[in-house]
Coordinates of C-alpha atoms in Angstrom, one line a residue:
Chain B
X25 CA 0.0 0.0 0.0
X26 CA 1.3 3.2 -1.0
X27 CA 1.7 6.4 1.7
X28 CA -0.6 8.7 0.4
X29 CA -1.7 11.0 2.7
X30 CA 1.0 12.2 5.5
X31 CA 0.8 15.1 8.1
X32 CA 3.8 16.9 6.1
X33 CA 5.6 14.8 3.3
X34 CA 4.8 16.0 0.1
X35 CA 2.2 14.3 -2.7
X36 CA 3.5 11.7 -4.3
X37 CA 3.6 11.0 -8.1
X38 CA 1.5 8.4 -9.3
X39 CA 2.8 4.6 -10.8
X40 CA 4.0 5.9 -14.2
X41 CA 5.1 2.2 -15.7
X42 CA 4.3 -1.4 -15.4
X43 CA 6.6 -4.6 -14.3
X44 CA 5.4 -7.9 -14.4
X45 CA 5.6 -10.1 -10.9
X46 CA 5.6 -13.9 -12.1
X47 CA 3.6 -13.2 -15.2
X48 CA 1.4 -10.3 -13.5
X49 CA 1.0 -7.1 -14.4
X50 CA 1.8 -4.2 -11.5
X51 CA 1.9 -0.5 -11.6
X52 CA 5.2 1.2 -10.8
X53 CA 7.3 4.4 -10.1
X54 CA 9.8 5.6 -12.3
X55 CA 13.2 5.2 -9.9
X56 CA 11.9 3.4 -6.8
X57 CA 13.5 0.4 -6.3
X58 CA 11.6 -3.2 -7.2
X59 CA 10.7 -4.0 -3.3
X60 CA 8.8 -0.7 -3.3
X61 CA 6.7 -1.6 -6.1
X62 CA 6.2 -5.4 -4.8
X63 CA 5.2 -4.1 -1.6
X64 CA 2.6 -1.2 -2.7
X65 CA 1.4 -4.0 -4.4
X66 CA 1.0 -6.3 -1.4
X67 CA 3.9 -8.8 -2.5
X68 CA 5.6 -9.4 0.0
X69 CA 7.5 -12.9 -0.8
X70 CA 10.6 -12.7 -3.1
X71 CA 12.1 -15.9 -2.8
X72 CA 11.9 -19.5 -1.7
X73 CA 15.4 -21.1 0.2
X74 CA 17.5 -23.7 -2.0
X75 CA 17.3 -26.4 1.0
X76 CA 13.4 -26.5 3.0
X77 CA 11.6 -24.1 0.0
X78 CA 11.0 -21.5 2.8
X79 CA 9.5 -17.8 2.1
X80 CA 12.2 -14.6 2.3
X81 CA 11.0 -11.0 2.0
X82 CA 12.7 -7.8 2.1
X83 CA 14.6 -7.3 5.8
X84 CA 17.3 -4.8 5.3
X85 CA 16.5 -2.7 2.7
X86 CA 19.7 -1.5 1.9
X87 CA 21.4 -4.0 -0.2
X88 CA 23.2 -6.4 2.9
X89 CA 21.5 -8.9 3.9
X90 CA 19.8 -10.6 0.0
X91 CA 17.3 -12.3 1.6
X92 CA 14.6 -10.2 -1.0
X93 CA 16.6 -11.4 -4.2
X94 CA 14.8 -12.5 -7.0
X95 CA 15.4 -13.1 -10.7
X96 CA 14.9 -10.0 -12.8
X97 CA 14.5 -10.3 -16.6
X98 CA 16.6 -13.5 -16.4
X99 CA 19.1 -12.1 -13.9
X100 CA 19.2 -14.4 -10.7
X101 CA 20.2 -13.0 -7.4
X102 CA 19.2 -9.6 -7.9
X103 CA 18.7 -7.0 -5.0
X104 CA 15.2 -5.7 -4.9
X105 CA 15.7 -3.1 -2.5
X106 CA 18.7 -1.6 -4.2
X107 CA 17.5 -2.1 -7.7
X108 CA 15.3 0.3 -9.8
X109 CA 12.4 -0.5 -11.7
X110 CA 12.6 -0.3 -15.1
X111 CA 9.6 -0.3 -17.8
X112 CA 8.4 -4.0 -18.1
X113 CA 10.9 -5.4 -15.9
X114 CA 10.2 -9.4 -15.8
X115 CA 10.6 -10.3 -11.7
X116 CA 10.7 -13.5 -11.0
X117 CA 10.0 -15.3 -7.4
X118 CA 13.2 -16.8 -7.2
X119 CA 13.8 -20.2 -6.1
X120 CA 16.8 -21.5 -4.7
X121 CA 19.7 -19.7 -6.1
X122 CA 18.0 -19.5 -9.2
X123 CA 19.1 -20.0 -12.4
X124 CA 20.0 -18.3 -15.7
X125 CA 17.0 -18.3 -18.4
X126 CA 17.0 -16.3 -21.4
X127 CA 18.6 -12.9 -19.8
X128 CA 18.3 -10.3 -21.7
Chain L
X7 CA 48.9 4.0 -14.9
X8 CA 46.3 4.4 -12.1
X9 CA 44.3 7.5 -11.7
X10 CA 45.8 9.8 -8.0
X11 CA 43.9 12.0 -6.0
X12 CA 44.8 13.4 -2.7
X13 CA 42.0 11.7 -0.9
X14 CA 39.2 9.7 -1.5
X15 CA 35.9 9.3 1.1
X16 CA 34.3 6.1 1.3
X17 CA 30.5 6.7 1.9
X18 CA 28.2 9.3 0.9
X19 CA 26.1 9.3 4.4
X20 CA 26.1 11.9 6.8
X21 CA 30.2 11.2 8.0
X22 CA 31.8 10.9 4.4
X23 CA 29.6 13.9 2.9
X24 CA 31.0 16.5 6.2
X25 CA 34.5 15.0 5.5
X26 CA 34.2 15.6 1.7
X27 CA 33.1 19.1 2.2
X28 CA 36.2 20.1 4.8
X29 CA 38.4 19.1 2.5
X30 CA 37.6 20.7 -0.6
X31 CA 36.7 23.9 1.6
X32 CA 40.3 24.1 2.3
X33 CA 41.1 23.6 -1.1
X34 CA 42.3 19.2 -1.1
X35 CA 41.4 16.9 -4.0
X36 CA 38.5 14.9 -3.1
X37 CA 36.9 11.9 -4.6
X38 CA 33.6 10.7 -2.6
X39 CA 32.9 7.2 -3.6
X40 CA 29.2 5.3 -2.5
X41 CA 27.9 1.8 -3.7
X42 CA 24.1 3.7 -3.7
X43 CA 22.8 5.3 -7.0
X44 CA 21.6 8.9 -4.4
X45 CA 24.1 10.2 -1.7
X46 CA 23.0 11.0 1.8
X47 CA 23.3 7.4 3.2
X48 CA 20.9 7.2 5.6
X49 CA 19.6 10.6 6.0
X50 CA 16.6 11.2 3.6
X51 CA 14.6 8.9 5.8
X52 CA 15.1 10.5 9.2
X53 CA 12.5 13.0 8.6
X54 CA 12.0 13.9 12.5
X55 CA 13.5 17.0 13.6
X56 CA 17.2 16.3 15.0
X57 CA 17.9 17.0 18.9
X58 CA 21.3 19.4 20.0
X59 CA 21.6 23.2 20.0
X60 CA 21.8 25.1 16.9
X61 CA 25.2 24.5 15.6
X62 CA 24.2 20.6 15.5
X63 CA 20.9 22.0 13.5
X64 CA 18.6 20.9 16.0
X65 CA 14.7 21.1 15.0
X66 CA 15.8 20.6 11.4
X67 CA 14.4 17.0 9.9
X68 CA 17.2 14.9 8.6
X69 CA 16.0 15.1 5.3
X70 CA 16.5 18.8 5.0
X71 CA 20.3 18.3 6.8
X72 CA 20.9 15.6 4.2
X73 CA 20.0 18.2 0.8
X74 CA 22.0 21.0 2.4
X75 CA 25.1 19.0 2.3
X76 CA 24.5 17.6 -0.8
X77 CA 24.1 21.2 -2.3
X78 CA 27.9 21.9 0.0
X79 CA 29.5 19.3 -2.0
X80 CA 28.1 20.4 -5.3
X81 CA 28.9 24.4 -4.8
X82 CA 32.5 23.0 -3.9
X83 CA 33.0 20.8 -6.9
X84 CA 33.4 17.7 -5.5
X85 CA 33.4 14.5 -7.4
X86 CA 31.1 11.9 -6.8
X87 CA 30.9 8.7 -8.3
X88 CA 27.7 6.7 -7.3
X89 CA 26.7 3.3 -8.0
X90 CA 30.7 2.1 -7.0
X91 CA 30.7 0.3 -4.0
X92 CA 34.3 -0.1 -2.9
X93 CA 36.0 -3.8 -2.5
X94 CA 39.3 -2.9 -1.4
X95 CA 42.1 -0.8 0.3
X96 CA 46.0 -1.8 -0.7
X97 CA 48.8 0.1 1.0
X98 CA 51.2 0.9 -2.3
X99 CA 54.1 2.4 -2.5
X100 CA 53.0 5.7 -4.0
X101 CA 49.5 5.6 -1.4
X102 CA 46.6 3.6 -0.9
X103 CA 45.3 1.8 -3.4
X104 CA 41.0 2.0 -3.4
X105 CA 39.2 -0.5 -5.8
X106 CA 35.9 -0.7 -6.8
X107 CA 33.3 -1.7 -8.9
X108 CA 31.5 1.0 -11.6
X109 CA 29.2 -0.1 -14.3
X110 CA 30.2 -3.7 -14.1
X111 CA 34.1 -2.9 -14.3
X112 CA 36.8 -2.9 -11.8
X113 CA 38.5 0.2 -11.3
X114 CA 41.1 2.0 -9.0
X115 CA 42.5 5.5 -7.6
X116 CA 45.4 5.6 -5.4
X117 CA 44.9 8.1 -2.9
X118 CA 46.8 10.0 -0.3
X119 CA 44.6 9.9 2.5
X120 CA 41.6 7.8 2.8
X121 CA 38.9 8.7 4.8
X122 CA 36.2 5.6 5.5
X123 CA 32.6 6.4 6.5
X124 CA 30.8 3.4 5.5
X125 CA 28.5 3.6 8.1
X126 CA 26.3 0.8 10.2
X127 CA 23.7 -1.8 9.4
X128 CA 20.8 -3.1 11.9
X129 CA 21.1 -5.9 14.0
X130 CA 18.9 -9.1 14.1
X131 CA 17.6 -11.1 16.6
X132 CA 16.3 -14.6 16.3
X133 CA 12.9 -16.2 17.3
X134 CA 10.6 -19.1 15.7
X135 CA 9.4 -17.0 12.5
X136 CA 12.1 -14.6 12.1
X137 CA 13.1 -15.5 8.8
X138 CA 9.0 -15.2 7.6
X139 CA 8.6 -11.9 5.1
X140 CA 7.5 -9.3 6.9
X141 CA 9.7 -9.5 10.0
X142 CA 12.4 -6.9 9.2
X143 CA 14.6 -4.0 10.4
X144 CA 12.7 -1.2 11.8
X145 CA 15.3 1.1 9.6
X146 CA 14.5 -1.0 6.3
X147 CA 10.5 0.2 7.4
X148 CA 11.3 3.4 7.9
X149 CA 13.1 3.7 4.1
X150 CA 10.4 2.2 3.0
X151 CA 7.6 4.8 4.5
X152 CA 9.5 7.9 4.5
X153 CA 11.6 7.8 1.2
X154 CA 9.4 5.1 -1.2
X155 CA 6.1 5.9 0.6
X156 CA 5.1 2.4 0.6
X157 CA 3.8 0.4 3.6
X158 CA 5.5 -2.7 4.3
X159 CA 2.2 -3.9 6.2
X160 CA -0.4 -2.6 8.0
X161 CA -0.2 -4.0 12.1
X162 CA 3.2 -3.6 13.4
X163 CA 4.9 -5.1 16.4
X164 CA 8.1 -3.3 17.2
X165 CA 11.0 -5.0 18.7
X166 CA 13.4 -2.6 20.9
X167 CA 12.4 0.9 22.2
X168 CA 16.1 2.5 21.9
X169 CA 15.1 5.7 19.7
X170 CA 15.3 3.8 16.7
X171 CA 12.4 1.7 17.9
X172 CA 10.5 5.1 19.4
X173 CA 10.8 7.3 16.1
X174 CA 10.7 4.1 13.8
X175 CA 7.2 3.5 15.7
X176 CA 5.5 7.0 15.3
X177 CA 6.5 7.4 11.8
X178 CA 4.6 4.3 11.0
X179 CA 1.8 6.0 12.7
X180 CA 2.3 9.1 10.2
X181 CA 2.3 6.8 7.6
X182 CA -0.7 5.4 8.3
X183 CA 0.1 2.1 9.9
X184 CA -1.4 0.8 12.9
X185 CA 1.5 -0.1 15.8
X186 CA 0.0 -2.5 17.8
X187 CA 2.6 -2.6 20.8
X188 CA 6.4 -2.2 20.7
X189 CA 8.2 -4.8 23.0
X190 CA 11.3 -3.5 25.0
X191 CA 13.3 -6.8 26.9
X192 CA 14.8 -4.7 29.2
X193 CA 12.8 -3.4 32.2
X194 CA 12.6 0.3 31.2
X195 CA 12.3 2.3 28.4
X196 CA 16.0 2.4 26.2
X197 CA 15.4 5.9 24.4
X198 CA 14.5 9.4 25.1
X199 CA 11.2 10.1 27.4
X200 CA 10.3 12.8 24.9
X201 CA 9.9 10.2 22.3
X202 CA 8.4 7.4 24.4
X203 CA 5.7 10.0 25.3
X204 CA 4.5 10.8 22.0
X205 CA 3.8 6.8 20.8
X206 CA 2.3 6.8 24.5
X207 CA 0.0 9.5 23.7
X208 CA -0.5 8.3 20.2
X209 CA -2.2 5.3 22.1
X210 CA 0.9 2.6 21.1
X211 CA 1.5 0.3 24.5
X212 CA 5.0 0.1 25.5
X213 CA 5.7 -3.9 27.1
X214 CA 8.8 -3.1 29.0
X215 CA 9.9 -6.7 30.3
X216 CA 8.4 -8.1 27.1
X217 CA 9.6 -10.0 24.0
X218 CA 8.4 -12.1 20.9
X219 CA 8.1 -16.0 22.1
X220 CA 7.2 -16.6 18.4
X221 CA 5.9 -15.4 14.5
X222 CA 2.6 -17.3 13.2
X223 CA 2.1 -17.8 9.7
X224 CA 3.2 -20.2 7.2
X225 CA 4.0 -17.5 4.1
X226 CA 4.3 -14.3 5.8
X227 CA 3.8 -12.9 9.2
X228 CA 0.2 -13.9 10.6
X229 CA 0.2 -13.1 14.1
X230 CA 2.8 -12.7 16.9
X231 CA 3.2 -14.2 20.2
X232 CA 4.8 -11.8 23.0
X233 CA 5.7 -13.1 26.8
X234 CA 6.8 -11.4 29.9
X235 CA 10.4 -11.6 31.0
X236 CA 11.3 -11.6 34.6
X237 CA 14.6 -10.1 36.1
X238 CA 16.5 -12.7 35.0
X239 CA 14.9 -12.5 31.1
X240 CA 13.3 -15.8 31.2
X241 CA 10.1 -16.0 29.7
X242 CA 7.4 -16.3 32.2
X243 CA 4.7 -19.0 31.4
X244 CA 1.1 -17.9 31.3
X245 CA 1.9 -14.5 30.3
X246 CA 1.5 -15.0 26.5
X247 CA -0.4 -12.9 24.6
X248 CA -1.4 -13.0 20.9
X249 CA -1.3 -9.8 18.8
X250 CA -3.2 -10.1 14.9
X251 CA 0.3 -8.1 13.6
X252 CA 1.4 -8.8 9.7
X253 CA 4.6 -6.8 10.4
X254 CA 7.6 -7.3 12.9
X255 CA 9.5 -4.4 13.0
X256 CA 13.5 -4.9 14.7
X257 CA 14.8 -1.7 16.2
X258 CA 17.8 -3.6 18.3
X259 CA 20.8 -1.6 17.6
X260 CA 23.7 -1.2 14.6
X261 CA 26.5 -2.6 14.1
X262 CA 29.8 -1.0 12.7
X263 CA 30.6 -2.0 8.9
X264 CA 34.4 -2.2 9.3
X265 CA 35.2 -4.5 6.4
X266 CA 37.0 -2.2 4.6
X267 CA 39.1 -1.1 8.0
X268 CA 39.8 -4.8 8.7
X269 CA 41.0 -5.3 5.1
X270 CA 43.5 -2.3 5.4
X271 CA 44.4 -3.6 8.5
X272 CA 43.6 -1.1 10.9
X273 CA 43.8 -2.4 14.8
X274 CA 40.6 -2.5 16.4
X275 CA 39.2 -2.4 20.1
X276 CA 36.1 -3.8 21.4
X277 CA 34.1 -1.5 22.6
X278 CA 30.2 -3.0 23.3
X279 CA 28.4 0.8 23.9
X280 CA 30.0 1.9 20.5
X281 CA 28.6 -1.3 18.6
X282 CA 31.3 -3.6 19.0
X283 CA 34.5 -3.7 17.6
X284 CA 35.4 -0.4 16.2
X285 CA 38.9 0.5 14.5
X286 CA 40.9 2.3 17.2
X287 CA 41.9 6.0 16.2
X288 CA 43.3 8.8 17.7
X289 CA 41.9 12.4 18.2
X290 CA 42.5 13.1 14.2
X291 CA 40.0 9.8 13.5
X292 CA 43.4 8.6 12.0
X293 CA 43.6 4.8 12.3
X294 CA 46.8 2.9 13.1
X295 CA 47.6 2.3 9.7
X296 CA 48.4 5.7 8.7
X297 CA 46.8 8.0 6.1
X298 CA 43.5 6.1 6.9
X299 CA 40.4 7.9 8.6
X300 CA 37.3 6.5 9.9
X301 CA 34.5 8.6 10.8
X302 CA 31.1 7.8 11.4
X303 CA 29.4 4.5 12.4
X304 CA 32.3 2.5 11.6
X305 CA 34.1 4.6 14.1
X306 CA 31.6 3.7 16.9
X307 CA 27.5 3.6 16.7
X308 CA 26.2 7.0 17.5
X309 CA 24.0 9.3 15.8
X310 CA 23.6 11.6 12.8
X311 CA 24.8 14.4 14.3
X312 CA 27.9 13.1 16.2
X313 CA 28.8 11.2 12.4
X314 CA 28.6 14.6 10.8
X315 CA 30.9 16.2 13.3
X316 CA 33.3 13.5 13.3
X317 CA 33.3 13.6 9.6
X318 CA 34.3 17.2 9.8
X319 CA 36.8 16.1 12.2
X320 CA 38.4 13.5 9.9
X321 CA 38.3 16.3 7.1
X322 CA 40.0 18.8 8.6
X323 CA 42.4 16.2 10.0
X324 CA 43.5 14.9 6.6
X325 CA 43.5 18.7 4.9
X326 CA 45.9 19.2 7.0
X327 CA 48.1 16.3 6.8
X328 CA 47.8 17.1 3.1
X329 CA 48.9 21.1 3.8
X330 CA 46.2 22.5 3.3
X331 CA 45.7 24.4 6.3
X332 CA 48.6 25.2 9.0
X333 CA 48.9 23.5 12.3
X334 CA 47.2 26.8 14.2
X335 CA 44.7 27.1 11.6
X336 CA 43.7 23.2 11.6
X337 CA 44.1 23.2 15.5
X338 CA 41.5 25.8 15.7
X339 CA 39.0 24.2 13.7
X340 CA 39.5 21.1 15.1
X341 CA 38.8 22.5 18.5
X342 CA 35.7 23.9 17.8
X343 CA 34.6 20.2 16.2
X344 CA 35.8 18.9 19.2
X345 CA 33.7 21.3 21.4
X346 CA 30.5 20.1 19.6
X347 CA 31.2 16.6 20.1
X348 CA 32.1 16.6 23.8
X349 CA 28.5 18.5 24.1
X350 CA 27.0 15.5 22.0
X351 CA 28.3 13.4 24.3
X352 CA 26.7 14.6 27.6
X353 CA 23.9 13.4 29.7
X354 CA 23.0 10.4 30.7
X355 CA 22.4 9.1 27.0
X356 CA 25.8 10.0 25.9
X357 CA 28.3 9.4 29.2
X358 CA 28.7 5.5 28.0
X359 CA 29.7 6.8 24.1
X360 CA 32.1 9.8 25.6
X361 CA 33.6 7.2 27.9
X362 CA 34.2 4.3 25.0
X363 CA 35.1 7.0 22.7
X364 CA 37.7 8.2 25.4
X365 CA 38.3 4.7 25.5
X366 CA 39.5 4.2 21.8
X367 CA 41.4 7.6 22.6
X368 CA 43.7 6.0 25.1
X369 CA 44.4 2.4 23.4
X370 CA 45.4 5.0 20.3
X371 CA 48.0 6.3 22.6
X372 CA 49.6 2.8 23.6
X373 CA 47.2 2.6 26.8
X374 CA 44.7 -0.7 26.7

């Protein structure tokens, strides 16, 4: 969910492009990075661990920990919360390590 | 033949940004390097107004601090490349040797002096559940409210009630979230009253003696089990309470990010109030390897403000050393930098961080 309204932050612009999130179409901001977007969207899973399949999400946000990596138009490993969006992105719940497939 | 610069800076945050700025104000070379694609490290999401007297711009929100040195280092020309995080420092014969990565390709400058201000990262704790999405660093929240605008869920449980966990915790309010308590171990409150009393009035309970027994939820965060602590932290049975939260937010304190001192080889004490173990440096924030600087959360866990002054501090050190300014002149300016921090460092907040700090003072002379 995005912050709309706030006692003294200014507006904020609205989603300007679109990435797709396993397939699906969601709206987002020119510059944020890709964990933004997932989470105004209500995403909130980015990968699944190589050994037990277990959910990771976004817990540092700022590019330390890669526990929210996913794979990003074929890209495995990718920081979410460091990387920007970028029209039709292709982000991928990654699982495992991931794996190469047709990067661009 | 590798480019060389009188110094380089290591971190765009608060720290490396003052530092940068003192030296091209007395006229150095500087190159200020940062792995992020914006400067200002951490300080476009502190968008409370900071604490101190004037000179330390007290009642001015971090955010406002953080474009009023970026507009400093443009007016003074200095060079910034972004999107380089650093890998490496190399003593050579000629300097220091500073590697990094830009656009995918390794590159280097050898500088004179090299100041590091890489800054901190947030602790973690462990409980069943902590690795579910949704539990996550109250600071990685706050990034996400104040400078993304996007929610990272709607019912928070904060963990910690240092003034991480206190600010962290009304912001979400600002934002719109809803902060369903904020846990604190310990058996009092960690941070300053003035902030406590604001979530407090905001309606947020504060569970002093309280922690997370557990997460729910198979995907995400579903729920969060909290339980009293007696004297001696041990969960008291009976107590448990269940709280309908889709967030856990951790607000339990920074640790340095010393890498790059460790690989240049700097000596390093331990120092637990400063974050643990800190590279030890003398009253110029010169480590023991010389010609390197630390200033900032690497140089001890503190706040904004102090990192700004010691980056200053660091600056005017290693102008000097690079004669730019006298030994009077840099003495004076280092005195009234030295002034500021000693007042940052009162009270009963900041005895424990003046004492370590004196500390790391005294193992830099040869004491232990």
């Amino acid at each position: 969910m995005r912050v709309v309204n706030h006692p003294f932050l200014p507006a904020i612009d609205e989603p300007d492009i679109t990435i797709y999130v396993d397939g699906k179409p969601i709206p987002a901001k020119s510059g944020e990075p890709i964990a933004a977007a997932l989470l105004a969207a209500g995403i909130r899973v980015c990968r699944k661990t190589a050994k037990k399949g277990r959910p990771r999400g976004i817990f540092c946000g700022i590019g330390r920990c890669t526990d929210c990596v996913m794979t990003v138009d074929g890209v495995p490993n990718v920081r979410t919360c460091v990387t920007p969006v970028k029209p039709n992105m292709m982000v991928e719940t990654q699982n495992g390590l991931g794996s190469w497939v047709d990067a661009k | 033949m590798k480019r060389k610069v009188q110094s380089v800076v290591i971190g765009a945050g608060p720290a490396g940004l003052a530092a940068a700025i003192e030296i091209a104000k007395a006229g150095g070379q500087v190159v200020l390097i940062d792995e992020n694609s914006k400067p200002g490290g951490q300080l476009f999401k502190q968008i409370h107004k900071f604490f101190g007297s004037r000179e330390h711009r007290a009642g001015v929100r971090g955010y406002n601090i953080g474009i009023q040195l970026l507009e400093e280092t443009k007016e003074l020309g200095v060079e910034v490349l972004l999107d380089s995080p650093v890998y490496g420092i190399y003593k050579e014969e000629d300097g220091l040797l500073v590697s990094y990565v830009r656009e995918g390709k390794e590159e280097a400058i050898i500088a004179e002096k090299v100041i590091l201000a890489a800054g901190g990262m947030e602790n973690a704790i462990a409980f069943p559940g902590s690795t579910l999405p949704g539990v996550m660093g109250a600071g990685c929240a706050q990034t996400m409210i104040n400078v993304h605008r996007v929610l990272p869920g709607e019912k928070v449980v904060m963990v910690g009630s240092g003034n991480v966990g206190l600010i962290v915790s009304y912001q979400l309010l600002q934002a719109g979230a809803q902060v369903l308590a904020l846990v604190e171990a310990a058996p009092s409150i960690g941070g300053y009253g003035v902030h406590a009393a604001k979530i407090r009035r905001a309606g947020v309970p504060i569970k002093v003696s309280h922690t997370i027994k557990r997460v729910i939820g198979t995907t995400e965060v579903e729920a969060v089990e909290i339980v009293q602590l007696d004297e001696k932290f041990n969960p008291i049975p009976g107590t448990e309470e269940i709280l309908e939260a889709d967030t856990v937010c951790l607000a339990v304190g920074l640790s340095p990010m010393t890498e790059l001192a460790w690989l240049a080889g700097c000596n390093f004490t331990y120092e637990p109030a400063l974050g643990g173990h800190i590279p030890v440096h003398d009253e110029n924030m010169e480590t023991s390897v010389p010609g390197v600087y630390v200033a900032g959360d690497i140089a001890g866990v503190e706040e904004a403000s102090t990192a700004m002054e010691e980056g200053r501090l660091a600056g005017i050190a290693a102008a000097e050393a690079l004669g730019c300014y006298t030994e009077d002149e840099a003495k004076a300016l280092k005195q009234q930098v030295w002034a500021r921090l000693d007042a940052l460092r009162t009270g009963p907040f900041g005895q424990a961080r003046f004492d370590a700090k004196k500390h790391i003072l005294d193992v830099a002379k040869g004491g232990k």
